[in-house]
Structures are given as C-alpha cells and as structure tokens.
Short mmCIF file of C-alpha atoms and ligand atoms in Angstrom, two decimals:
data_model
loop_
_atom_site.label_atom_id
_atom_site.label_comp_id
_atom_site.label_asym_id
_atom_site.label_seq_id
_atom_site.Cartn_x
_atom_site.Cartn_y
_atom_site.Cartn_z
CA UNK W 1419 116.73 96.33 -73.55
CA UNK W 1420 117.73 93.85 -76.25
CA UNK W 1421 120.10 95.45 -78.73
CA UNK W 1422 121.14 94.61 -82.30
CA UNK W 1423 124.43 96.17 -83.35
CA UNK W 1424 124.81 96.43 -87.12
CA UNK W 1425 128.45 97.22 -87.88
CA UNK W 1426 129.64 95.78 -84.55
CA UNK W 1427 133.33 95.50 -85.52
CA UNK W 1428 133.77 99.16 -86.54
CA UNK W 1429 134.68 102.13 -84.37
CA UNK W 1430 131.11 102.96 -83.27
CA UNK W 1431 130.17 99.26 -83.03
CA UNK W 1432 132.97 98.27 -80.67
CA UNK W 1433 132.30 101.31 -78.47
CA UNK W 1434 128.60 100.43 -78.44
CA UNK W 1435 129.55 96.99 -77.09
CA UNK W 1436 131.70 98.69 -74.41
CA UNK W 1437 128.64 100.66 -73.31
CA UNK W 1438 126.49 97.51 -73.32
CA UNK W 1439 129.12 95.64 -71.26
CA UNK W 1440 129.14 98.50 -68.72
CA UNK W 1441 125.38 98.12 -68.09
CA UNK W 1442 124.53 94.41 -68.04
CA UNK W 1443 121.42 95.13 -65.96
CA UNK W 1444 120.05 97.44 -68.62
CA UNK W 1445 121.31 96.29 -72.04
CA UNK W 1446 121.90 92.95 -73.68
CA UNK W 1447 123.46 92.43 -77.12
CA UNK W 1448 121.29 89.89 -78.95
CA UNK W 1449 122.32 90.39 -82.60
CA UNK W 1450 125.59 91.41 -84.26
CA UNK W 1451 126.49 92.16 -87.85
CA UNK W 1452 129.78 93.01 -89.54
CA UNK W 1453 130.77 93.51 -93.16
CA UNK W 1454 134.03 91.55 -93.39
CA UNK W 1455 135.80 91.17 -90.01
CA UNK W 1456 134.86 87.54 -89.42
CA UNK W 1457 137.37 86.84 -86.63
CA UNK W 1458 136.39 89.83 -84.53
CA UNK W 1459 132.69 89.17 -85.14
CA UNK W 1460 133.16 85.59 -83.93
CA UNK W 1461 134.99 86.85 -80.80
CA UNK W 1462 132.25 89.38 -80.04
CA UNK W 1463 129.53 86.75 -80.50
CA UNK W 1464 131.34 84.42 -78.05
CA UNK W 1465 131.98 87.18 -75.51
CA UNK W 1466 128.37 88.42 -75.48
CA UNK W 1467 126.75 85.04 -76.02
CA UNK W 1468 125.06 86.17 -79.23
CA UNK W 1469 123.68 83.60 -81.68
CA UNK W 1470 122.07 85.94 -84.22
CA UNK W 1471 124.98 87.04 -86.36
CA UNK W 1472 125.44 88.27 -89.90
CA UNK W 1473 128.56 88.62 -92.03
CA UNK W 1474 127.02 90.84 -94.67
CA UNK W 1475 129.96 90.91 -97.07
CA UNK W 1476 130.89 87.23 -96.97
CA UNK W 1477 129.97 83.74 -95.86
CA UNK W 1478 130.36 82.40 -92.37
CA UNK W 1479 129.02 79.19 -90.93
CA UNK W 1480 125.91 79.61 -88.81
CA UNK W 1481 125.57 83.27 -89.78
CA UNK W 1482 123.25 85.23 -92.03
CA UNK W 1483 124.75 87.01 -95.03
CA UNK W 1484 124.12 89.81 -97.52
CA UNK W 1485 121.93 92.91 -97.24
CA UNK W 1486 118.96 90.65 -96.47
CA UNK W 1487 120.76 89.36 -93.36
CA UNK W 1488 121.00 92.93 -92.01
CA UNK W 1489 117.28 93.46 -92.58
CA UNK W 1490 116.50 90.16 -90.83
CA UNK W 1491 118.46 91.17 -87.73
CA UNK W 1492 116.95 94.67 -87.75
CA UNK W 1493 113.42 93.24 -87.72
CA UNK W 1494 113.98 90.24 -85.41
CA UNK W 1495 111.16 89.95 -82.82
CA UNK W 1496 113.78 89.47 -80.06
CA UNK W 1497 115.30 92.90 -80.78
CA UNK W 1498 114.08 96.13 -79.09
CA UNK W 1499 116.69 98.60 -80.27
CA UNK W 1500 118.76 98.58 -83.46
CA UNK W 1501 122.08 100.43 -83.58
CA UNK W 1502 122.84 101.16 -87.22
CA UNK W 1503 126.60 101.66 -87.30
CA UNK W 1504 127.35 100.24 -90.73
CA UNK W 1505 129.19 102.58 -93.06
CA UNK W 1506 128.03 103.63 -96.51
CA UNK W 1507 124.77 102.86 -98.23
CA UNK W 1508 124.48 99.48 -96.43
CA UNK W 1509 122.70 101.30 -93.61
CA UNK W 1510 119.52 102.63 -95.10
CA UNK W 1511 117.54 99.49 -95.87
CA UNK W 1512 117.88 97.95 -92.38
CA UNK W 1513 117.12 101.40 -90.90
CA UNK W 1514 113.85 101.63 -92.80
CA UNK W 1515 113.00 98.00 -92.04
CA UNK W 1516 113.60 98.58 -88.31
CA UNK W 1517 111.38 101.68 -88.31
CA UNK W 1518 108.60 99.78 -90.07
CA UNK W 1519 108.95 96.91 -87.58
CA UNK W 1520 108.36 99.40 -84.74
CA UNK W 1521 111.92 99.17 -83.34
CA UNK W 1522 113.82 101.88 -81.54
CA UNK W 1523 116.61 102.99 -83.88
CA UNK W 1524 119.94 104.50 -82.86
CA UNK W 1525 121.40 105.91 -86.04
CA UNK W 1526 125.15 106.27 -86.55
CA UNK W 1527 125.08 105.74 -90.31
CA UNK W 1528 125.21 109.05 -92.14
CA UNK W 1529 124.23 107.89 -95.60
CA UNK W 1530 120.80 106.72 -94.46
CA UNK W 1531 119.58 110.27 -93.84
CA UNK W 1532 121.79 111.94 -96.44
CA UNK W 1533 120.81 109.69 -99.35
CA UNK W 1534 117.34 108.62 -98.30
CA UNK W 1535 116.34 111.26 -95.74
CA UNK W 1536 113.13 112.12 -97.59
CA UNK W 1537 112.02 108.46 -97.30
CA UNK W 1538 113.39 107.55 -93.85
CA UNK W 1539 112.49 110.74 -91.95
CA UNK W 1540 108.99 110.78 -93.42
CA UNK W 1541 108.49 107.10 -92.58
CA UNK W 1542 109.77 107.64 -89.03
CA UNK W 1543 107.29 110.48 -88.47
CA UNK W 1544 104.47 108.42 -89.95
CA UNK W 1545 105.31 105.48 -87.66
CA UNK W 1546 105.87 107.74 -84.65
CA UNK W 1547 109.33 106.15 -84.45
CA UNK W 1548 112.12 107.65 -82.41
CA UNK W 1549 115.32 108.10 -84.43
CA UNK W 1550 118.02 108.41 -81.80
CA UNK W 1551 121.09 110.23 -83.14
CA UNK W 1552 124.48 108.75 -82.21
CA UNK W 1553 126.69 111.38 -83.81
CA UNK W 1554 128.06 113.78 -81.17
CA UNK W 1555 126.68 116.92 -82.86
CA UNK W 1556 123.13 115.66 -83.28
CA UNK W 1557 123.22 114.12 -79.82
CA UNK W 1558 124.21 117.53 -78.45
CA UNK W 1559 121.27 119.22 -80.18
CA UNK W 1560 118.97 116.43 -79.02
CA UNK W 1561 120.16 116.89 -75.43
CA UNK W 1562 119.77 120.70 -75.68
CA UNK W 1563 116.13 120.51 -76.79
CA UNK W 1564 115.05 118.12 -74.02
CA UNK W 1565 112.36 119.75 -71.92
CA UNK W 1566 111.85 122.50 -74.46
CA UNK W 1567 108.20 122.10 -75.17
CA UNK W 1568 107.47 119.04 -77.31
CA UNK W 1569 107.46 115.41 -76.26
CA UNK W 1570 109.13 113.81 -79.28
CA UNK W 1571 111.31 116.83 -79.63
CA UNK W 1572 113.79 115.34 -82.06
CA UNK W 1573 111.02 114.53 -84.52
CA UNK W 1574 110.39 118.24 -84.78
CA UNK W 1575 112.43 120.91 -83.06
CA UNK W 1576 110.33 123.20 -80.83
CA UNK W 1577 108.90 126.20 -82.67
CA UNK W 1578 110.76 128.73 -80.52
CA UNK W 1579 114.13 127.52 -81.78
CA UNK W 1580 115.62 129.98 -84.25
CA UNK W 1581 118.81 128.16 -85.16
CA UNK W 1582 120.81 124.95 -84.74
CA UNK W 1583 124.57 125.53 -84.63
CA UNK W 1584 126.79 122.54 -85.44
CA UNK W 1585 130.38 122.71 -84.27
CA UNK W 1586 133.29 121.40 -86.37
CA UNK W 1587 136.81 120.76 -85.11
CA UNK W 1588 138.17 122.00 -88.43
CA UNK W 1589 140.20 118.80 -88.81
CA UNK W 1590 143.99 118.50 -89.11
CA UNK W 1591 144.20 121.17 -91.86
CA UNK W 1592 142.25 123.90 -90.12
CA UNK W 1593 145.11 126.38 -90.56
CA UNK W 1594 146.81 124.86 -93.62
CA UNK W 1595 147.13 127.33 -96.54
CA UNK W 1596 145.05 126.49 -99.61
CA UNK W 1597 148.05 125.76 -101.88
CA UNK W 1598 149.51 123.27 -99.36
CA UNK W 1599 146.24 121.33 -99.21
CA UNK W 1600 147.01 119.94 -102.70
CA UNK W 1601 150.02 118.04 -101.32
CA UNK W 1602 148.36 116.49 -98.28
CA UNK W 1603 148.94 112.72 -97.88
CA UNK W 1604 146.44 110.12 -96.59
CA UNK W 1605 148.64 109.66 -93.50
CA UNK W 1606 148.43 113.37 -92.61
CA UNK W 1607 144.70 113.43 -93.28
CA UNK W 1608 144.11 110.40 -91.03
CA UNK W 1609 145.71 112.13 -88.02
CA UNK W 1610 142.64 113.82 -86.54
CA UNK W 1611 143.46 116.26 -83.71
CA UNK W 1612 140.55 115.52 -81.36
CA UNK W 1613 138.44 112.53 -82.43
CA UNK W 1614 139.45 108.90 -82.95
CA UNK W 1615 137.21 107.52 -85.73
CA UNK W 1616 137.05 105.29 -88.82
CA UNK W 1617 139.04 106.17 -91.99
CA UNK W 1618 136.16 107.46 -94.16
CA UNK W 1619 134.77 109.82 -91.53
CA UNK W 1620 138.29 111.01 -90.61
CA UNK W 1621 139.00 112.05 -94.21
CA UNK W 1622 135.52 113.62 -94.40
CA UNK W 1623 136.40 115.59 -91.25
CA UNK W 1624 139.60 116.84 -92.91
CA UNK W 1625 137.66 118.10 -95.98
CA UNK W 1626 134.71 119.31 -93.82
CA UNK W 1627 132.46 117.09 -95.96
CA UNK W 1628 131.59 115.36 -92.70
CA UNK W 1629 130.10 118.60 -91.37
CA UNK W 1630 128.23 119.07 -94.63
CA UNK W 1631 126.70 115.60 -94.34
CA UNK W 1632 125.78 116.40 -90.73
CA UNK W 1633 123.99 119.59 -91.87
CA UNK W 1634 121.83 117.46 -94.20
CA UNK W 1635 121.20 114.95 -91.40
CA UNK W 1636 120.23 117.75 -88.98
CA UNK W 1637 117.78 119.06 -91.57
CA UNK W 1638 115.98 115.70 -91.60
CA UNK W 1639 116.37 114.73 -87.93
CA UNK W 1640 115.10 118.01 -86.51
CA UNK W 1641 112.90 119.10 -89.42
CA UNK W 1642 114.87 122.32 -89.64
CA UNK W 1643 115.15 124.43 -92.85
CA UNK W 1644 118.68 124.91 -94.19
CA UNK W 1645 118.65 128.68 -93.62
CA UNK W 1646 118.33 128.00 -89.88
CA UNK W 1647 121.34 125.67 -89.71
CA UNK W 1648 124.80 127.07 -89.08
CA UNK W 1649 128.31 125.62 -88.83
CA UNK W 1650 131.05 127.07 -86.62
CA UNK W 1651 134.64 125.86 -86.33
CA UNK W 1652 135.57 125.06 -82.74
CA UNK W 1653 139.05 123.49 -82.58
CA UNK W 1654 138.80 122.08 -79.03
CA UNK W 1655 135.74 119.88 -79.77
CA UNK W 1656 134.42 120.54 -76.24
CA UNK W 1657 131.15 122.19 -77.28
CA UNK W 1658 129.47 119.48 -79.36
CA UNK W 1659 126.74 121.73 -80.81
CA UNK W 1660 124.31 124.48 -79.81
CA UNK W 1661 120.69 125.55 -80.07
CA UNK W 1662 119.66 129.20 -80.35
CA UNK W 1663 116.16 130.19 -79.27
CA UNK W 1664 113.98 133.03 -80.56
CA UNK W 1665 115.02 135.29 -77.66
CA UNK W 1666 118.73 134.87 -78.50
CA UNK W 1667 119.33 132.52 -75.55
CA UNK W 1668 121.72 129.78 -76.63
CA UNK W 1669 122.15 126.32 -75.08
CA UNK W 1670 125.27 124.23 -75.64
CA UNK W 1671 126.22 120.69 -74.68
CA UNK W 1672 129.83 120.24 -73.51
CA UNK W 1673 132.11 117.34 -72.72
CA UNK W 1674 135.49 115.75 -73.36
CA UNK W 1675 135.29 114.27 -76.89
CA UNK W 1676 134.51 110.56 -76.40
CA UNK W 1677 131.99 108.79 -78.62
CA UNK W 1678 130.87 106.54 -75.78
CA UNK W 1679 128.98 109.52 -74.30
CA UNK W 1680 126.58 110.08 -77.25
CA UNK W 1681 126.39 106.31 -77.88
CA UNK W 1682 125.35 105.70 -74.29
CA UNK W 1683 122.82 108.55 -74.40
CA UNK W 1684 121.28 107.05 -77.56
CA UNK W 1685 120.96 103.68 -75.81
CA UNK W 1686 119.88 104.95 -72.40
CA UNK W 1687 117.71 107.92 -73.48
CA UNK W 1688 116.31 109.83 -71.62
CA UNK W 1689 118.76 108.90 -68.83
CA UNK W 1690 122.36 109.98 -68.40
CA UNK W 1691 123.63 106.67 -67.04
CA UNK W 1692 126.63 106.49 -64.70
CA UNK W 1693 129.82 105.25 -66.38
CA UNK W 1694 132.91 105.87 -64.24
CA UNK W 1695 135.37 105.34 -67.09
CA UNK W 1696 134.05 108.25 -69.15
CA UNK W 1697 136.33 111.32 -69.05
CA UNK W 1698 135.18 114.56 -67.43
CA UNK W 1699 136.05 118.20 -68.01
CA UNK W 1700 138.59 119.40 -65.48
CA UNK W 1701 137.46 122.81 -64.21
CA UNK W 1702 140.54 123.20 -62.01
CA UNK W 1703 142.53 123.90 -65.21
CA UNK W 1704 142.30 126.92 -67.52
CA UNK W 1705 140.07 126.00 -70.43
CA UNK W 1706 139.89 128.19 -73.50
CA UNK W 1707 137.24 127.70 -76.12
CA UNK W 1708 137.60 129.30 -79.54
CA UNK W 1709 135.00 129.67 -82.28
CA UNK W 1710 135.51 130.88 -85.84
CA UNK W 1711 133.46 130.82 -89.05
CA UNK W 1712 134.37 128.06 -91.56
CA UNK W 1713 136.31 129.05 -94.69
CA UNK W 1714 134.30 127.74 -97.60
CA UNK W 1715 136.99 128.64 -100.11
CA UNK W 1716 139.56 126.32 -98.53
CA UNK W 1717 136.95 123.69 -97.70
CA UNK W 1718 134.62 123.58 -100.72
CA UNK W 1719 133.05 120.28 -99.60
CA UNK W 1720 131.03 122.10 -96.95
CA UNK W 1721 129.63 124.51 -99.55
CA UNK W 1722 128.87 121.63 -101.94
CA UNK W 1723 127.01 119.70 -99.24
CA UNK W 1724 125.00 122.77 -98.35
CA UNK W 1725 124.02 123.34 -101.99
CA UNK W 1726 123.16 119.66 -102.54
CA UNK W 1727 121.02 119.64 -99.41
CA UNK W 1728 119.14 122.78 -100.43
CA UNK W 1729 118.48 121.46 -103.94
CA UNK W 1730 117.23 118.19 -102.42
CA UNK W 1731 115.96 115.32 -104.57
CA UNK W 1732 118.85 113.12 -105.68
CA UNK W 1733 121.58 115.77 -105.26
CA UNK W 1734 122.52 114.53 -101.75
CA UNK W 1735 122.79 110.98 -103.16
CA UNK W 1736 125.25 112.22 -105.79
CA UNK W 1737 127.18 114.16 -103.14
CA UNK W 1738 127.48 111.12 -100.88
CA UNK W 1739 128.29 108.57 -103.62
CA UNK W 1740 130.86 110.81 -105.31
CA UNK W 1741 132.52 111.57 -101.98
CA UNK W 1742 132.69 107.91 -100.98
CA UNK W 1743 134.46 106.92 -104.23
CA UNK W 1744 136.75 109.98 -104.14
CA UNK W 1745 137.75 109.36 -100.52
CA UNK W 1746 138.44 105.67 -101.25
CA UNK W 1747 140.63 106.70 -104.21
CA UNK W 1748 142.46 109.26 -102.05
CA UNK W 1749 143.11 106.63 -99.37
CA UNK W 1750 144.58 104.36 -102.07
CA UNK W 1751 146.84 107.28 -103.08
CA UNK W 1752 145.27 107.45 -106.54
CA UNK W 1753 144.11 111.08 -106.37
CA UNK W 1754 145.09 114.21 -104.44
CA UNK W 1755 143.30 115.64 -101.41
CA UNK W 1756 141.78 118.58 -103.31
CA UNK W 1757 140.61 116.23 -106.08
CA UNK W 1758 137.94 115.07 -103.60
CA UNK W 1759 135.92 118.35 -103.79
CA UNK W 1760 136.74 118.66 -107.52
CA UNK W 1761 135.23 115.25 -108.30
CA UNK W 1762 132.22 115.85 -106.06
CA UNK W 1763 131.53 119.21 -107.71
CA UNK W 1764 131.89 117.71 -111.19
CA UNK W 1765 129.43 114.95 -110.27
CA UNK W 1766 126.90 117.46 -108.95
CA UNK W 1767 127.25 119.62 -112.06
CA UNK W 1768 126.75 116.62 -114.37
CA UNK W 1769 123.66 115.45 -112.49
CA UNK W 1770 120.06 115.95 -113.51
CA UNK W 1771 117.92 116.08 -110.40
CA UNK W 1772 115.10 113.67 -109.64
CA UNK W 1773 112.72 115.17 -107.06
CA UNK W 1774 111.14 112.75 -104.52
CA UNK W 1775 113.19 109.69 -105.52
CA UNK W 1776 112.31 106.16 -104.36
CA UNK W 1777 114.94 103.57 -103.36
CA UNK W 1778 115.30 102.24 -106.92
CA UNK W 1779 116.06 105.71 -108.25
CA UNK W 1780 118.49 106.38 -105.38
CA UNK W 1781 120.27 103.08 -106.08
CA UNK W 1782 120.51 103.81 -109.80
CA UNK W 1783 121.85 107.35 -109.24
CA UNK W 1784 124.32 105.99 -106.68
CA UNK W 1785 125.71 103.45 -109.17
CA UNK W 1786 125.80 105.97 -112.02
CA UNK W 1787 127.63 108.55 -109.89
CA UNK W 1788 130.26 106.08 -108.71
CA UNK W 1789 130.94 104.93 -112.26
CA UNK W 1790 131.29 108.54 -113.42
CA UNK W 1791 133.66 109.50 -110.63
CA UNK W 1792 135.83 106.45 -111.24
CA UNK W 1793 135.96 107.17 -114.96
CA UNK W 1794 136.94 110.81 -114.42
CA UNK W 1795 139.57 109.86 -111.85
CA UNK W 1796 140.95 107.07 -114.04
CA UNK W 1797 140.11 104.43 -111.43
CA UNK W 1798 139.50 100.96 -112.82
CA UNK W 1799 135.95 100.36 -111.55
CA UNK W 1800 133.44 101.47 -108.99
CA UNK W 1801 132.07 99.18 -106.33
CA UNK W 1802 128.36 98.49 -106.63
CA UNK W 1803 125.80 98.91 -103.92
CA UNK W 1804 125.37 95.15 -103.48
CA UNK W 1805 129.10 94.55 -103.19
CA UNK W 1806 129.40 97.14 -100.44
CA UNK W 1807 126.32 96.11 -98.51
MG1 MG M 2653 130.13 114.16 -85.87
#
C-alpha cells in the first residue's frame, strides 16, 4: 500500500513512519508533508526515498507548498492511503479531497471532523469511503464493533449498540483542587501522566477539551447521537474505550498506551499485524483499573464541547478555533490555565449559529472567532487560516 503522510514530522507522523518502516513488504511511504520542519522533512524524504514532498508553511526547493500542496499529495494517483496527521484546520481540505479522489483515509486530525464533520462525514458516506480513525479511543471503538453485524461498521455503528463509552486519563490535574487549577503553568500542563503527544493535544488533555473534541468526532465517525455517548475517567489509560450493546454486554479494547498500535491498525485494517517492539500488558503483575465519572465543574471544557456538539452548525467551529487560540496563548504564558475554558465559553456565548455551514462559512467563523479571542485576551493578533495551513 502506497502511503502519503501529511504532517510527517509531528508526533503521529513520525510514529506512522516507524510503522511503515516495520512493514516494508506491506507499506511504502510515497508522499510526505510537513508545516515548517524542513530539515526533518528532508531527512525523512531521503530515508524513505520519497520524491513527493510538501512544506506547507514555507518554501523548499523541489517541494510543493501551501494548502494546495497538501491537496495535491492527498489526491496523487500514486497514493492509495492518506494519513492526515496535520494539526489544526490545515487538515480538513486535504481530507475532503482524498475522500473525493477515492483514497483510503486514516484520520488523526481532530479539527476535520469537529469543524467540518457535517461536510466530511456526509461526503464519506456518499462516496462509500472508509474513514479510518487513528486516535486511540476511536480505534478502540472501531475494533470493538468489528464483526458486530455491518460490513462498513464504522460508517454506521450497528443498531444493537446502545452506547459508546470514551475513556479519558483525566490528565495531570485529575485530582487537583479547582482553586489550584488557576495557578497551573504550561510546564506542569505539558507533563502528561500516560501519553506522550504534541503540545496542543497535551494541553487539551489537561483541560479535558481533548475528550470533548473526541465526543464530537465519535458522533460523526460512528453516526451516534450525543445522548448515547459517554465519557469516563480511567487514570491508567489501559482501556482505550468501550461499546455497550442493547443487552448490557460491554466490549472494551485494552493495551499499553502506545500510539503505534492504533496507527498500525489504521494502516493495516482489518489485520492486527505483528510488531515485536510494541509493548504488551503483563498479566503476571497485579493490574488495577479504576473508573470514575468526569467532574464537569472542574473541567468545564468537556461540558462546553458537549453543548457545542449538540447545538451543531458552526458552534463546534467556534469551540475549536477559540480553544486553539487560547491554548496557544496559554503556552506562551499570556493567559492562565482556567482562562482557556473562560475564553471558549465567551466565544460560544457571543456566537450566532449558522446551521449547515459550507467551507466558506466555516472559514469566516474560524477567523472571526480567533480575532475575538485574541482581542478579549489582549493578544496582539490571531493567526489566519492560510498562515496556519
Ligand atoms: Mg485520544
């Protein structure tokens, strides 16, 4: 299978290349794209013998550039499967282009489904395209529903499923009192207890916004109404998510937290390919698993995401755009940790919904939201969609 990796220099991208390197008989990297990391992109291209490359956020000799470069790689006739591992809004246009070009799509970009889920999920169903989730939670659900009655089960969860239960580690501040959360520093927030990930998603894990975004993604990926989605805090991150059936029977997918497992499943679906390096659960040791309901009062981002998802239209776009700017400002030490939910809530309250938005509307709302958040937070200026792509 010939693979394009969009976002090849990030956390998911580099691990995707590890998986590809472990199975030379099955996968071949044929296209690579990065936003800014020119040196690493060059190294990867040399190592994997890739000539189709794109530096989307800059210029590089012999490489494509800009958002159009990502779309070109995603639709290249020599590509069978596109891994969309770019961060932010840069992911949704190549995702849609790949679906329309009849490619297999492994989706690691959250914003694509959060901001443009109504367009992308509908288009995928229309095209009969398989959206392969890369995120560990959605991969777990996908694995749990295999053999449960429908062929393209992730396009629509089987009818006898009553609930999808997403697990959340709870992040580094799971047990931190509410008043102490105000004083949290970026360094503390970046120290995730169980997962090793990029900065944006690590902060989102600490606020539980990440789980909220995953709820919205699950809604679109599995065509599941919000009232049948549940979140449970599970500090060990061993159970990656669960599916409850109409008879109360519940299936879970377990494993040592390592993103290469869901990445490899997305690439090798429906096979669980051998990979000796991947860690295994050690059943000779005592293993305790704990589950507890999330505290929405201490982690308002989860509640806000839920509300935005339920309201639909452009509310999830506002949620995502406001969060991205707020998290960037927090990482630059310009605002406090609890200002993140405050700014997101303010943006949602100030927003007037547009039902069934197209890309132009989504783009406009995205830009407007970022500008608002930056103004409220006293940040000089927001980045625009084109600059980030
Ligand atoms: Mg996840």
